[in-house]
PDB file of C-alpha atoms and ligand atoms in Angstrom:
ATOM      1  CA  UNK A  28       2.600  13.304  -0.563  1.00  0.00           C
ATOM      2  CA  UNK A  29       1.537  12.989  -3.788  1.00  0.00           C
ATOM      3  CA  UNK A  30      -2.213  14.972  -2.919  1.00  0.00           C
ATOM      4  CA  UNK A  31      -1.814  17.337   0.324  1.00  0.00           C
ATOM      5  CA  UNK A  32      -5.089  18.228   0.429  1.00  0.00           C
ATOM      6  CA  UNK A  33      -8.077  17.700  -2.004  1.00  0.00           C
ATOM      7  CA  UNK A  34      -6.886  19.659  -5.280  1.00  0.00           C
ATOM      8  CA  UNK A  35      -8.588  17.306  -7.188  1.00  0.00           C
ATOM      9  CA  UNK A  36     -11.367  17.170  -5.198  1.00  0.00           C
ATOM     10  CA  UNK A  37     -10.298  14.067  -3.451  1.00  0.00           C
ATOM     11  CA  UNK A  38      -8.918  13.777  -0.570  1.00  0.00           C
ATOM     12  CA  UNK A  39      -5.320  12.752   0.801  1.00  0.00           C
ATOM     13  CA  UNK A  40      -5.712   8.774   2.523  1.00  0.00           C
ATOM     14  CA  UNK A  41      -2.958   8.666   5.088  1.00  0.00           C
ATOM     15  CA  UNK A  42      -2.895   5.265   6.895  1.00  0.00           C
ATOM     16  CA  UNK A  43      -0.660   5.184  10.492  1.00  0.00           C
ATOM     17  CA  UNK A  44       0.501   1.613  10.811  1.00  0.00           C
ATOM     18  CA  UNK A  45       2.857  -0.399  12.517  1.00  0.00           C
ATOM     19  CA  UNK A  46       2.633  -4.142  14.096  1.00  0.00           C
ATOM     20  CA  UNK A  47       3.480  -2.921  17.193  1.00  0.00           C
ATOM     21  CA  UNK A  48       1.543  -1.700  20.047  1.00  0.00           C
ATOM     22  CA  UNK A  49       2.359   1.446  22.249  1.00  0.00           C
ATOM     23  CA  UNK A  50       4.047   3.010  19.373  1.00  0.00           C
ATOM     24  CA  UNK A  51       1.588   6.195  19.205  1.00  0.00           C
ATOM     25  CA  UNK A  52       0.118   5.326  16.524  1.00  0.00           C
ATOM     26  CA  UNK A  53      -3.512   6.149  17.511  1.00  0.00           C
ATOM     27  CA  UNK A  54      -2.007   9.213  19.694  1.00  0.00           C
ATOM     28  CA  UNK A  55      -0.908  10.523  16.375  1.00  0.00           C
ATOM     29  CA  UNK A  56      -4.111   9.898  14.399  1.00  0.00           C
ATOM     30  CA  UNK A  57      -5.745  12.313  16.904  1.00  0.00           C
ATOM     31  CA  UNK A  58      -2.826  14.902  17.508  1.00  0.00           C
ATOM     32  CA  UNK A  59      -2.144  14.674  13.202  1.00  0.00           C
ATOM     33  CA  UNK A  60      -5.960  15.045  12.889  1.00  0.00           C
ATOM     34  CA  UNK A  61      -6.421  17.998  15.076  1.00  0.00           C
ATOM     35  CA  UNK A  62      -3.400  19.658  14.053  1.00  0.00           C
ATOM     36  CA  UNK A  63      -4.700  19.653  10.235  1.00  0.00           C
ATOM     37  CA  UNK A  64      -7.873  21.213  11.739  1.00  0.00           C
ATOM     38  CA  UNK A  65      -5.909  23.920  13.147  1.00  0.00           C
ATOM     39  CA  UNK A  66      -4.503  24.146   9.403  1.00  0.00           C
ATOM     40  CA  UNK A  67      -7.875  24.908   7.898  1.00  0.00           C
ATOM     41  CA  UNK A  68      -8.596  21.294   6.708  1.00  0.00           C
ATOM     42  CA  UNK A  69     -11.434  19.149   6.586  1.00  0.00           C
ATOM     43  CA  UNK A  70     -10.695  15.940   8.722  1.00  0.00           C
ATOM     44  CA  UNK A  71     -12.234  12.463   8.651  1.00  0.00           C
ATOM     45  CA  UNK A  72     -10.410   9.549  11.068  1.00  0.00           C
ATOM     46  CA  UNK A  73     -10.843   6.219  10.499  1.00  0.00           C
ATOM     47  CA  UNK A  74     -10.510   3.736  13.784  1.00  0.00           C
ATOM     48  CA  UNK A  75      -9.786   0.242  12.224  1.00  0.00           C
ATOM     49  CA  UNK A  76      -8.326  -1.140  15.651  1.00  0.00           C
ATOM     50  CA  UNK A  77     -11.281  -3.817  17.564  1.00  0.00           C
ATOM     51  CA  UNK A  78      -9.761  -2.309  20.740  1.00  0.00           C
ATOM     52  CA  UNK A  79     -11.314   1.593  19.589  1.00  0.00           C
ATOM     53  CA  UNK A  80      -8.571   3.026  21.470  1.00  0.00           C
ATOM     54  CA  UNK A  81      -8.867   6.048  18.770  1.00  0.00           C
ATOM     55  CA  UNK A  82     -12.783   5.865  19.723  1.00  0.00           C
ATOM     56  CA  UNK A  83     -12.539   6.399  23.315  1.00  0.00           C
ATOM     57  CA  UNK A  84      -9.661   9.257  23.233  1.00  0.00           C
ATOM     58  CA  UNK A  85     -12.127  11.376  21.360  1.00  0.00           C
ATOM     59  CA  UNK A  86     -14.399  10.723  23.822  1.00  0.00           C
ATOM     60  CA  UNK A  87     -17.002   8.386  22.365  1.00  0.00           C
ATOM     61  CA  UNK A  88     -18.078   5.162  24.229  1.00  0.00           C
ATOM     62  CA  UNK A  89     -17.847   1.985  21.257  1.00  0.00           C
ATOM     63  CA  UNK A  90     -20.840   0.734  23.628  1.00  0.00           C
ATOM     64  CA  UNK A  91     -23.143   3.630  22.463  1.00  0.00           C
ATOM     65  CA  UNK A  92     -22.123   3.032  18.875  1.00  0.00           C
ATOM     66  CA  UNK A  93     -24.534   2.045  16.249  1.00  0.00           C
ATOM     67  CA  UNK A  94     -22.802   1.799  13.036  1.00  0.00           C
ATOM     68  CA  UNK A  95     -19.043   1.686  13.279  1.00  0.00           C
ATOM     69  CA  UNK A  96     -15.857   0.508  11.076  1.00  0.00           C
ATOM     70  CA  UNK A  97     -17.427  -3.127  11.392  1.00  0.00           C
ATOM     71  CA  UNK A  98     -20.909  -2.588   9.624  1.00  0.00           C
ATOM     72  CA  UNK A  99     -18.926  -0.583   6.970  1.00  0.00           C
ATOM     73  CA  UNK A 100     -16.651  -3.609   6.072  1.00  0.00           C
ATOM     74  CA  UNK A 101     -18.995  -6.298   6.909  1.00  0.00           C
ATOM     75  CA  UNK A 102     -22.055  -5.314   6.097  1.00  0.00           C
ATOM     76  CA  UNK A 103     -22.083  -2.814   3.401  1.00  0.00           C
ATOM     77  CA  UNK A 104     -23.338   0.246   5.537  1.00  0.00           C
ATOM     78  CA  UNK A 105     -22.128   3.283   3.785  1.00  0.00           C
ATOM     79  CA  UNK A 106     -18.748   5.182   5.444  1.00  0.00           C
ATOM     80  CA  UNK A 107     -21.413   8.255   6.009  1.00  0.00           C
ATOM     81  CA  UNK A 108     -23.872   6.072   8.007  1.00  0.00           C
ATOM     82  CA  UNK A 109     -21.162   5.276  10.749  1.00  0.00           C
ATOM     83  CA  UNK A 110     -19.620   8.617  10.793  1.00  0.00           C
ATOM     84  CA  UNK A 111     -19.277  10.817  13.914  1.00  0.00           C
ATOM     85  CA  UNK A 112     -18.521  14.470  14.760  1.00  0.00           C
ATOM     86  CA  UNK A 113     -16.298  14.939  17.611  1.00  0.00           C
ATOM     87  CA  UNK A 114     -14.991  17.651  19.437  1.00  0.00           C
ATOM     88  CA  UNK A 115     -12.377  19.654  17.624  1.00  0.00           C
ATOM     89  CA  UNK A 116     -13.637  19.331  14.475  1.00  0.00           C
ATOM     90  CA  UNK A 117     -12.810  16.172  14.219  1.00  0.00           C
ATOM     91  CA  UNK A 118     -14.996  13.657  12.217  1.00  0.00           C
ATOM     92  CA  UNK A 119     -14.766  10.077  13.397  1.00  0.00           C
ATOM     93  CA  UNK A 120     -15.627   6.331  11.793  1.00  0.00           C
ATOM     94  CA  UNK A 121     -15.983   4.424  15.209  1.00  0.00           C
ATOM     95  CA  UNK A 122     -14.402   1.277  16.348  1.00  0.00           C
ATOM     96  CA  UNK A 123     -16.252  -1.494  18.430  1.00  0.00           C
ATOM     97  CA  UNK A 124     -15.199  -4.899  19.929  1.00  0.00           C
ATOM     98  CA  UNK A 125     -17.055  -6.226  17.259  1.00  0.00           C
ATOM     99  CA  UNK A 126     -14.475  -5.438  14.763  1.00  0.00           C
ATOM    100  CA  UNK A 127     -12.259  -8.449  16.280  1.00  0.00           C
ATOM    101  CA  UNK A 128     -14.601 -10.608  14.471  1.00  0.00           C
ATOM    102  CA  UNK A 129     -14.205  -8.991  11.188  1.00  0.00           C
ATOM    103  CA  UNK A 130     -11.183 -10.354  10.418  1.00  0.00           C
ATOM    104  CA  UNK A 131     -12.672 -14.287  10.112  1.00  0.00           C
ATOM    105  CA  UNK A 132     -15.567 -12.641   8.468  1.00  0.00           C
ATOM    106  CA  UNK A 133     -13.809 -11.078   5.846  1.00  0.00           C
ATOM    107  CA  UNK A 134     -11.041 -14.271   5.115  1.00  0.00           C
ATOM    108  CA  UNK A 135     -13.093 -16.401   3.177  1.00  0.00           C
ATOM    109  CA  UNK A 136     -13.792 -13.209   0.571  1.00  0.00           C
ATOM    110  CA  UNK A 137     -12.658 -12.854  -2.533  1.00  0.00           C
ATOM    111  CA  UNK A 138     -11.344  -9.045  -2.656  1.00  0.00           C
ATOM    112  CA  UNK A 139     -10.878  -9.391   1.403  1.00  0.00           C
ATOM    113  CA  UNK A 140      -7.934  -6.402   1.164  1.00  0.00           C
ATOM    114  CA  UNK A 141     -10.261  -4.065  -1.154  1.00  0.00           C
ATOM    115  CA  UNK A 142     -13.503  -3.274   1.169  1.00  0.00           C
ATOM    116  CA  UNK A 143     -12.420  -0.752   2.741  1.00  0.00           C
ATOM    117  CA  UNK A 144     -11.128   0.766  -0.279  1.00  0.00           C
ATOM    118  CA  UNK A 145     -14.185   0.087  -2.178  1.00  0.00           C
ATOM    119  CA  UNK A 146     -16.367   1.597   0.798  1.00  0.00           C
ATOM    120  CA  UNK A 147     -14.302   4.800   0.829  1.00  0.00           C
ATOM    121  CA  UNK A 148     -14.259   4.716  -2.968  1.00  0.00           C
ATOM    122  CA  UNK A 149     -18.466   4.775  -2.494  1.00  0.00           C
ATOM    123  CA  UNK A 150     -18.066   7.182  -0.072  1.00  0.00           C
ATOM    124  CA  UNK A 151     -15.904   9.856  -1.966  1.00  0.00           C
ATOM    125  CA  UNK A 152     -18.388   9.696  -4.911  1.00  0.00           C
ATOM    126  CA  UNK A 153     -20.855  11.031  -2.656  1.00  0.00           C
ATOM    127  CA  UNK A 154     -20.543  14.457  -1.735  1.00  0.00           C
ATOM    128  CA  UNK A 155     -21.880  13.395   1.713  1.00  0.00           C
ATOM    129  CA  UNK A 156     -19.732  10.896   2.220  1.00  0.00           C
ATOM    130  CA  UNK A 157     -15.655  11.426   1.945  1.00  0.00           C
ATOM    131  CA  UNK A 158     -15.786  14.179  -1.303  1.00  0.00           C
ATOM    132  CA  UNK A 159     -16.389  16.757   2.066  1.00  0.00           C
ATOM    133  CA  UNK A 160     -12.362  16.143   3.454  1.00  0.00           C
ATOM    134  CA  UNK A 161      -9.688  17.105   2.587  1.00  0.00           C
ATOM    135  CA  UNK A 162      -7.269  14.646   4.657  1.00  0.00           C
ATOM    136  CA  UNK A 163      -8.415  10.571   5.637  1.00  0.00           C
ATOM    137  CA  UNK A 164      -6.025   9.310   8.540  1.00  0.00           C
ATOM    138  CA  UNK A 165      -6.624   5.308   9.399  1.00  0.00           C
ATOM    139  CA  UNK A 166      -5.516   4.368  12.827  1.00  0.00           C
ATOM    140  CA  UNK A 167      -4.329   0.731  12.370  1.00  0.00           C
ATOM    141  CA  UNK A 168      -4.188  -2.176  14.823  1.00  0.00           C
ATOM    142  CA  UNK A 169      -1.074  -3.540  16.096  1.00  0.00           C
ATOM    143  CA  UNK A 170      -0.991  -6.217  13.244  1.00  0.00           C
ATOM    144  CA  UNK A 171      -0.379  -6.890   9.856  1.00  0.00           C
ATOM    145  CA  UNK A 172      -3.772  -8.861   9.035  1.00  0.00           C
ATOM    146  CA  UNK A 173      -6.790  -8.587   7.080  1.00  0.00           C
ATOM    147  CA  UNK A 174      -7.519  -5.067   8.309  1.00  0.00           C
ATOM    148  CA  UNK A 175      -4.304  -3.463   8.038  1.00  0.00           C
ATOM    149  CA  UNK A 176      -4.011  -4.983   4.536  1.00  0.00           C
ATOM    150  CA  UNK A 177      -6.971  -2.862   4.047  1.00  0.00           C
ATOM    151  CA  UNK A 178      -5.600   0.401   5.205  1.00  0.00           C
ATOM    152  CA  UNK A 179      -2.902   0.078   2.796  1.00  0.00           C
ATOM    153  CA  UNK A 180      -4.795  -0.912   0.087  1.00  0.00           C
ATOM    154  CA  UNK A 181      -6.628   2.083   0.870  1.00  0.00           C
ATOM    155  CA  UNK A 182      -4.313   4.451   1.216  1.00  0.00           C
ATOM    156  CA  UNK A 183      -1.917   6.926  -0.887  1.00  0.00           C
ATOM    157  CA  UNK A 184       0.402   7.201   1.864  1.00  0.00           C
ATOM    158  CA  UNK A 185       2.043   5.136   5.069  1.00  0.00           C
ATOM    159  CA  UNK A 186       3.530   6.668   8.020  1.00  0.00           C
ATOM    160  CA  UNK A 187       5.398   4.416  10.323  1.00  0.00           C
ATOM    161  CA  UNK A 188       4.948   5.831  14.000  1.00  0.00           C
ATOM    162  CA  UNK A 189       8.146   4.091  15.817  1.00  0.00           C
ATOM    163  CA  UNK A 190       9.800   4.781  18.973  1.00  0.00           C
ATOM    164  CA  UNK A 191      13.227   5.925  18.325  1.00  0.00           C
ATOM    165  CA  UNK A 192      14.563   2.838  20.320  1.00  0.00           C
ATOM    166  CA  UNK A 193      12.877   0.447  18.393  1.00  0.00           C
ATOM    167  CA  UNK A 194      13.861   1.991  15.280  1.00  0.00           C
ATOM    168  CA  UNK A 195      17.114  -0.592  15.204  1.00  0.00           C
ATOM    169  CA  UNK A 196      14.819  -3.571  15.422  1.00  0.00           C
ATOM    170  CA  UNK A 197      13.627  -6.475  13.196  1.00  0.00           C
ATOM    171  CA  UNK A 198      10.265  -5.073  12.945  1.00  0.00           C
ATOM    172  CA  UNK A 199      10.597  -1.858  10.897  1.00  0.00           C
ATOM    173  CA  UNK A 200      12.301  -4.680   7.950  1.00  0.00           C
ATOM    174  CA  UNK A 201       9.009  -6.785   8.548  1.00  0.00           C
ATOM    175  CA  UNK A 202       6.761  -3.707   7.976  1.00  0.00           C
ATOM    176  CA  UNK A 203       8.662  -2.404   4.971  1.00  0.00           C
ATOM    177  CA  UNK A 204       8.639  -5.913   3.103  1.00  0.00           C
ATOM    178  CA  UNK A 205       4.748  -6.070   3.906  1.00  0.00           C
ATOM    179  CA  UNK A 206       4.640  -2.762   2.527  1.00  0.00           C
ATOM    180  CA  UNK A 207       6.421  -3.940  -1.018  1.00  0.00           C
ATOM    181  CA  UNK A 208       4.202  -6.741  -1.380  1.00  0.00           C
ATOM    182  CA  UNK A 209       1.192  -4.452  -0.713  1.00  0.00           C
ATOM    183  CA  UNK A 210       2.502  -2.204  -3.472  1.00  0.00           C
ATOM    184  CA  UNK A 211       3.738  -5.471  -5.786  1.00  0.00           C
ATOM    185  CA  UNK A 212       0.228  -6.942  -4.932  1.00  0.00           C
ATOM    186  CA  UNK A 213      -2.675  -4.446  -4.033  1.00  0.00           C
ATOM    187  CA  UNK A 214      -1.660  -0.972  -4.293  1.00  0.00           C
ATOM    188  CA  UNK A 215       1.029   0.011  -6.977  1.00  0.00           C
ATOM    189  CA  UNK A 216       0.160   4.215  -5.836  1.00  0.00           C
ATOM    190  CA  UNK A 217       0.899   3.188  -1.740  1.00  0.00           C
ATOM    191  CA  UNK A 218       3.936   6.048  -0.970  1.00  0.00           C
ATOM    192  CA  UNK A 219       5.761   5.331   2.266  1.00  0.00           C
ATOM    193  CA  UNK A 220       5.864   9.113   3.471  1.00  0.00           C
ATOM    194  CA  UNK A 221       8.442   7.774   6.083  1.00  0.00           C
ATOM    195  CA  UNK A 222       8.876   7.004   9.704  1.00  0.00           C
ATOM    196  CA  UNK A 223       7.658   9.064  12.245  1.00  0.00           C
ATOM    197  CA  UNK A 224       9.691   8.976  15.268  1.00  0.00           C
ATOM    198  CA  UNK A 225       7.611   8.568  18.627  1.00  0.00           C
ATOM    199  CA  UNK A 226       8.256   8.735  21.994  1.00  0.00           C
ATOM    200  CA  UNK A 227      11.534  10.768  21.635  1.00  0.00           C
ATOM    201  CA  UNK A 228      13.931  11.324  24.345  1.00  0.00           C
ATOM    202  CA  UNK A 229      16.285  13.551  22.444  1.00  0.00           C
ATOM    203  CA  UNK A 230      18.491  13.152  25.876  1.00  0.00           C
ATOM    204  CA  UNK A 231      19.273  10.275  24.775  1.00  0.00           C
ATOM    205  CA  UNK A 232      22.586   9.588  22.761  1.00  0.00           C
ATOM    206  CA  UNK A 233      21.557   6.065  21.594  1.00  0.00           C
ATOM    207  CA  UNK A 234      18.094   7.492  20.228  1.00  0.00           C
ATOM    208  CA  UNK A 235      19.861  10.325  18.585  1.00  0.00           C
ATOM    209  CA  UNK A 236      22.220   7.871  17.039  1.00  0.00           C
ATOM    210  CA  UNK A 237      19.406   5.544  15.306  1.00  0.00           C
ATOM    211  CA  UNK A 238      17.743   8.771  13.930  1.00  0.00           C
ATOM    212  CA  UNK A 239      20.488   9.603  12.374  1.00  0.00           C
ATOM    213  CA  UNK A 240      21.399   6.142  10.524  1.00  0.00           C
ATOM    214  CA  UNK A 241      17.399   4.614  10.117  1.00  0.00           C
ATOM    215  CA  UNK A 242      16.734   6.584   7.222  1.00  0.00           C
ATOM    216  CA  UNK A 243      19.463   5.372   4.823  1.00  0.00           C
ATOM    217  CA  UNK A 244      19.252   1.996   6.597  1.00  0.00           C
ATOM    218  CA  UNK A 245      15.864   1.215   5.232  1.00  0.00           C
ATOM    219  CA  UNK A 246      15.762   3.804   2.056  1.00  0.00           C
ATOM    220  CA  UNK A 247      12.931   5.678   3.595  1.00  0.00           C
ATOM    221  CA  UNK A 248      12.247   9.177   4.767  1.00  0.00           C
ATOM    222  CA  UNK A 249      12.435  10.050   8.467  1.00  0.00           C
ATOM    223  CA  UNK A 250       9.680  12.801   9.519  1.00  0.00           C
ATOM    224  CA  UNK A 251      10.765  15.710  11.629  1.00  0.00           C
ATOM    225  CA  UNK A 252      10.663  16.699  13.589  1.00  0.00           C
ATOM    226  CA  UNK A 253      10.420  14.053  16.187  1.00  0.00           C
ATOM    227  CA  UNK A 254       7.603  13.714  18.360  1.00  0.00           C
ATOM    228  CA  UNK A 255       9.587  13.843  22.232  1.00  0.00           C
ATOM    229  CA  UNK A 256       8.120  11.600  25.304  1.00  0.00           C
ATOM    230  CA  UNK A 257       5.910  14.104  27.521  1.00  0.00           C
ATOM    231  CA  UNK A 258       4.113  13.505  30.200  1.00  0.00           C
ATOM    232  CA  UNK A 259       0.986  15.528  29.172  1.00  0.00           C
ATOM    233  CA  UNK A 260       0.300  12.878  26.304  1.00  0.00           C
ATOM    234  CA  UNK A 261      -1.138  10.537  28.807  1.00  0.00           C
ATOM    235  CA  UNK A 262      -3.455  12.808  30.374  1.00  0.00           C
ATOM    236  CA  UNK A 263      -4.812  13.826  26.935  1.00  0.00           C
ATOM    237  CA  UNK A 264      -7.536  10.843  26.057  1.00  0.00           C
ATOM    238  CA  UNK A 265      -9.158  11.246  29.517  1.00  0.00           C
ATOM    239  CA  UNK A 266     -11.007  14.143  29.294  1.00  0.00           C
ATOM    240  CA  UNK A 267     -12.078  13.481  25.050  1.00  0.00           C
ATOM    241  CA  UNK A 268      -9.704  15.467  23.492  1.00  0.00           C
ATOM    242  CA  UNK A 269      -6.289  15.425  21.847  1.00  0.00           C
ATOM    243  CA  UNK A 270      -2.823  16.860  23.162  1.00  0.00           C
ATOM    244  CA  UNK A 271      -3.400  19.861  21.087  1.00  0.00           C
ATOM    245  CA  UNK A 272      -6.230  21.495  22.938  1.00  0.00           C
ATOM    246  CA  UNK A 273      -5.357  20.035  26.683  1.00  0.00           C
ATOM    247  CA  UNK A 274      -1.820  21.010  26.492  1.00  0.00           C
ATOM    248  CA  UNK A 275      -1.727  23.453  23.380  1.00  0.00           C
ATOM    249  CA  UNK A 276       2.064  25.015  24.093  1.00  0.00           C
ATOM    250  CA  UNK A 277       3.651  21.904  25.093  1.00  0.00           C
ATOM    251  CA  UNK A 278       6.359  20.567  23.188  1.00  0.00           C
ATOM    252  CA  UNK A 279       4.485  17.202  22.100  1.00  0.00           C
ATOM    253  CA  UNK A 280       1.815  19.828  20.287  1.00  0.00           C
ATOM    254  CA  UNK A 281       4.688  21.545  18.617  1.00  0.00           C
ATOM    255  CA  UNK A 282       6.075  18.913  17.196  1.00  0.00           C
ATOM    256  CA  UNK A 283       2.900  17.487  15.598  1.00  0.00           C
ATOM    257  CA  UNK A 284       1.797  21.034  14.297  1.00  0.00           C
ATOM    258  CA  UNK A 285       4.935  21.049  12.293  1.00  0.00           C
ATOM    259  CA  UNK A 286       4.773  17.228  11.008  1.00  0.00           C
ATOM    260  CA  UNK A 287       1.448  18.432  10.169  1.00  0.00           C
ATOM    261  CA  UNK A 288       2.356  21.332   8.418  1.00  0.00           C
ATOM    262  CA  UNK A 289       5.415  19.657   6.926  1.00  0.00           C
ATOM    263  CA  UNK A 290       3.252  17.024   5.256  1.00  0.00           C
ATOM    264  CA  UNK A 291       1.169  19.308   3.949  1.00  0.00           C
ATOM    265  CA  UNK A 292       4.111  21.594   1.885  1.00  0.00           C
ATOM    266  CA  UNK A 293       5.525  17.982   0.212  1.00  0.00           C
ATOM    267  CA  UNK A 294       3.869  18.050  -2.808  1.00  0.00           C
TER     268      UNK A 294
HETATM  269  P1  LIG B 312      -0.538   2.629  19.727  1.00  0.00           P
HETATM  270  O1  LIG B 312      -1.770   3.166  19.081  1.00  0.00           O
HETATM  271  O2  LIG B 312       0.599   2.483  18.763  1.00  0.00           O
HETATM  272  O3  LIG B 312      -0.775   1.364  20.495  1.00  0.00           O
HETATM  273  P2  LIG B 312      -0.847   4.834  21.591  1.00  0.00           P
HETATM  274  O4  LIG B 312      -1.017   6.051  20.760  1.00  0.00           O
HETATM  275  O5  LIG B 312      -2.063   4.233  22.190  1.00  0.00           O
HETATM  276  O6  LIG B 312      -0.016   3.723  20.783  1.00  0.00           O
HETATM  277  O7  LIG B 312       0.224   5.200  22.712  1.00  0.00           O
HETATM  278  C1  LIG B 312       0.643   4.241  23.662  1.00  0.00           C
HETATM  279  C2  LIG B 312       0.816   4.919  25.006  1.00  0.00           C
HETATM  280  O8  LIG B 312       1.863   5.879  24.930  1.00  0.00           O
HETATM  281  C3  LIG B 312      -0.419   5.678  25.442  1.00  0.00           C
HETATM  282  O9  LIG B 312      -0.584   5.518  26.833  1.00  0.00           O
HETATM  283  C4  LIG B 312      -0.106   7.114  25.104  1.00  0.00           C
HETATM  284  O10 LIG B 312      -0.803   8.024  25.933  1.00  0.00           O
HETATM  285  C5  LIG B 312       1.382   7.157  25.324  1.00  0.00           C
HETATM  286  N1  LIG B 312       2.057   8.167  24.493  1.00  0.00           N
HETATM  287  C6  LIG B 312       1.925   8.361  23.174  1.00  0.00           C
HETATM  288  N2  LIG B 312       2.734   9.355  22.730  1.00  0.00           N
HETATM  289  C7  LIG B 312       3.403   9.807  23.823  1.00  0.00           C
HETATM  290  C8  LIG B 312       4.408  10.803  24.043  1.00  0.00           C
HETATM  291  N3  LIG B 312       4.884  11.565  23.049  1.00  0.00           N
HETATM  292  N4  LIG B 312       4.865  10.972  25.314  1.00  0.00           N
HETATM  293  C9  LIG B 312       4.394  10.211  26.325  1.00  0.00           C
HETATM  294  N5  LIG B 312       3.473   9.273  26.200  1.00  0.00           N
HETATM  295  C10 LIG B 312       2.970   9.046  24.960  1.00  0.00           C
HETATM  296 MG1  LIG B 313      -3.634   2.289  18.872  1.00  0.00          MG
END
């Protein structure tokens, strides 16, 4: 990662995307975001999925919202208007139902993939605003539209959260050639930081297999370690909280401390 953590007084914009739902892409958000917590850093997550998934597991209701994700890209409200402190040290900008109609509302604009960008640019000018992390993770939706082009235009880095068994499928291709015209296009500095494998059954020999071949298949890294399938993950967003404080020992938590940690040594 080109910054780890904010060295030059910015911070590190990590967007988690994949088209795919049920790929743990918001579960890692939280767990990633809590584990760099635990690591001393200053945390700010970004839910940019209408169906505030990210929202809710951190235990705030979209309904009670008042400035979320869709007033920052729609309306010009300032990222430090709409942000939230959540358990676990933890700062959250919400996600409400109303962000399904941002995407319309944003096509007709010139710039459409550069408001978020913009906003957070705002933002990190303003001591307030983003200048106080140290780490920015964006939970995408299960697309590649309008707002996802916006978390990588954002962004310094992509992580690809992917099931092991999906990893031999069309989609990872589809992502990556987005991901070139993104950096062709909008974003010459986006760094794919790699694939993070998800829902890992390392009994498995097929899954073992792909892990071993997806990383030269597609020329990008392949995070470890990877995260394994536990039980424990789905109790996690019930009670507000992520997998690292509800099931601190288990071996989900341990493998997202050390991606966590991991991330943070690249430099
Ligand atoms: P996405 O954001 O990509 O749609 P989620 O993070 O919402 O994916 O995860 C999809 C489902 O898988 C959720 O029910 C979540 O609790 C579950 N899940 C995520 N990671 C794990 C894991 N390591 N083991 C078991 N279940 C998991
Ligand atoms: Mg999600």
């Amino acid at each position: 990662m080109a910054r780890p953590t904010s060295r030059d007084g910015r911070p590190t914009i990590i967007a988690l995307a994949n088209q795919k739902g049920g790929v743990a892409k918001t579960t890692s958000v939280a767990s990633l975001g809590a584990a760099f917590v635990e690591l001393g850093r200053r945390v700010l997550l970004i839910d940019l999925d209408p169906q505030a998934c990210l929202t809710f597991s951190l235990g705030i209701d979209p309904d009670s919202v008042e400035t979320s994700i869709h007033e920052v890209l729609t309306q010009d409200a300032p990222i430090a208007d709409a942000v939230l402190h959540c358990e676990e040290g933890l700062d959250l900008v919400p996600s409400t139902i109303d962000l399904a109609g941002a995407e319309a509302m944003l096509l007709p604009r010139p710039g459409r993939e550069y408001v978020l960008r913009t906003a957070l640019e705002r933002a990190l000018d303003d001591e307030a605003g983003g200048a106080a992390y140290d780490v920015i993770l964006i939970d995408c939706s299960p697309s590649l539209g309008v707002l996802t082009l916006n978390a990588l235009t954002a962004a310094d880095g992509l992580i690809v959260p992917m099931p092991a068994e999906m990893l031999s499928h069309r989609g990872v291709g589809q992502l990556l050639d987005t991901v070139a015209d993104v950096q062709r296009i909008l974003n010459r500095d986006l760094e794919v930081i790699g694939i993070l494998p998800t829902l890992y059954d390392g009994r498995s020999r097929h899954a073992r297999e792909v892990l071993a071949d997806v990383g030269e298949r597609y020329g990008v890294a392949v995070l470890d370690p990877p995260i394994p399938r536990t039980i424990r993950f789905a109790e996690a967003p019930a009670v507000g909280r992520s997998i690292l404080s509800t099931a601190r020992s288990s071996k989900g938590a341990t493998a997202y401390r050390e991606v966590a940690a991991a991330l943070l040594a690249r430099t």
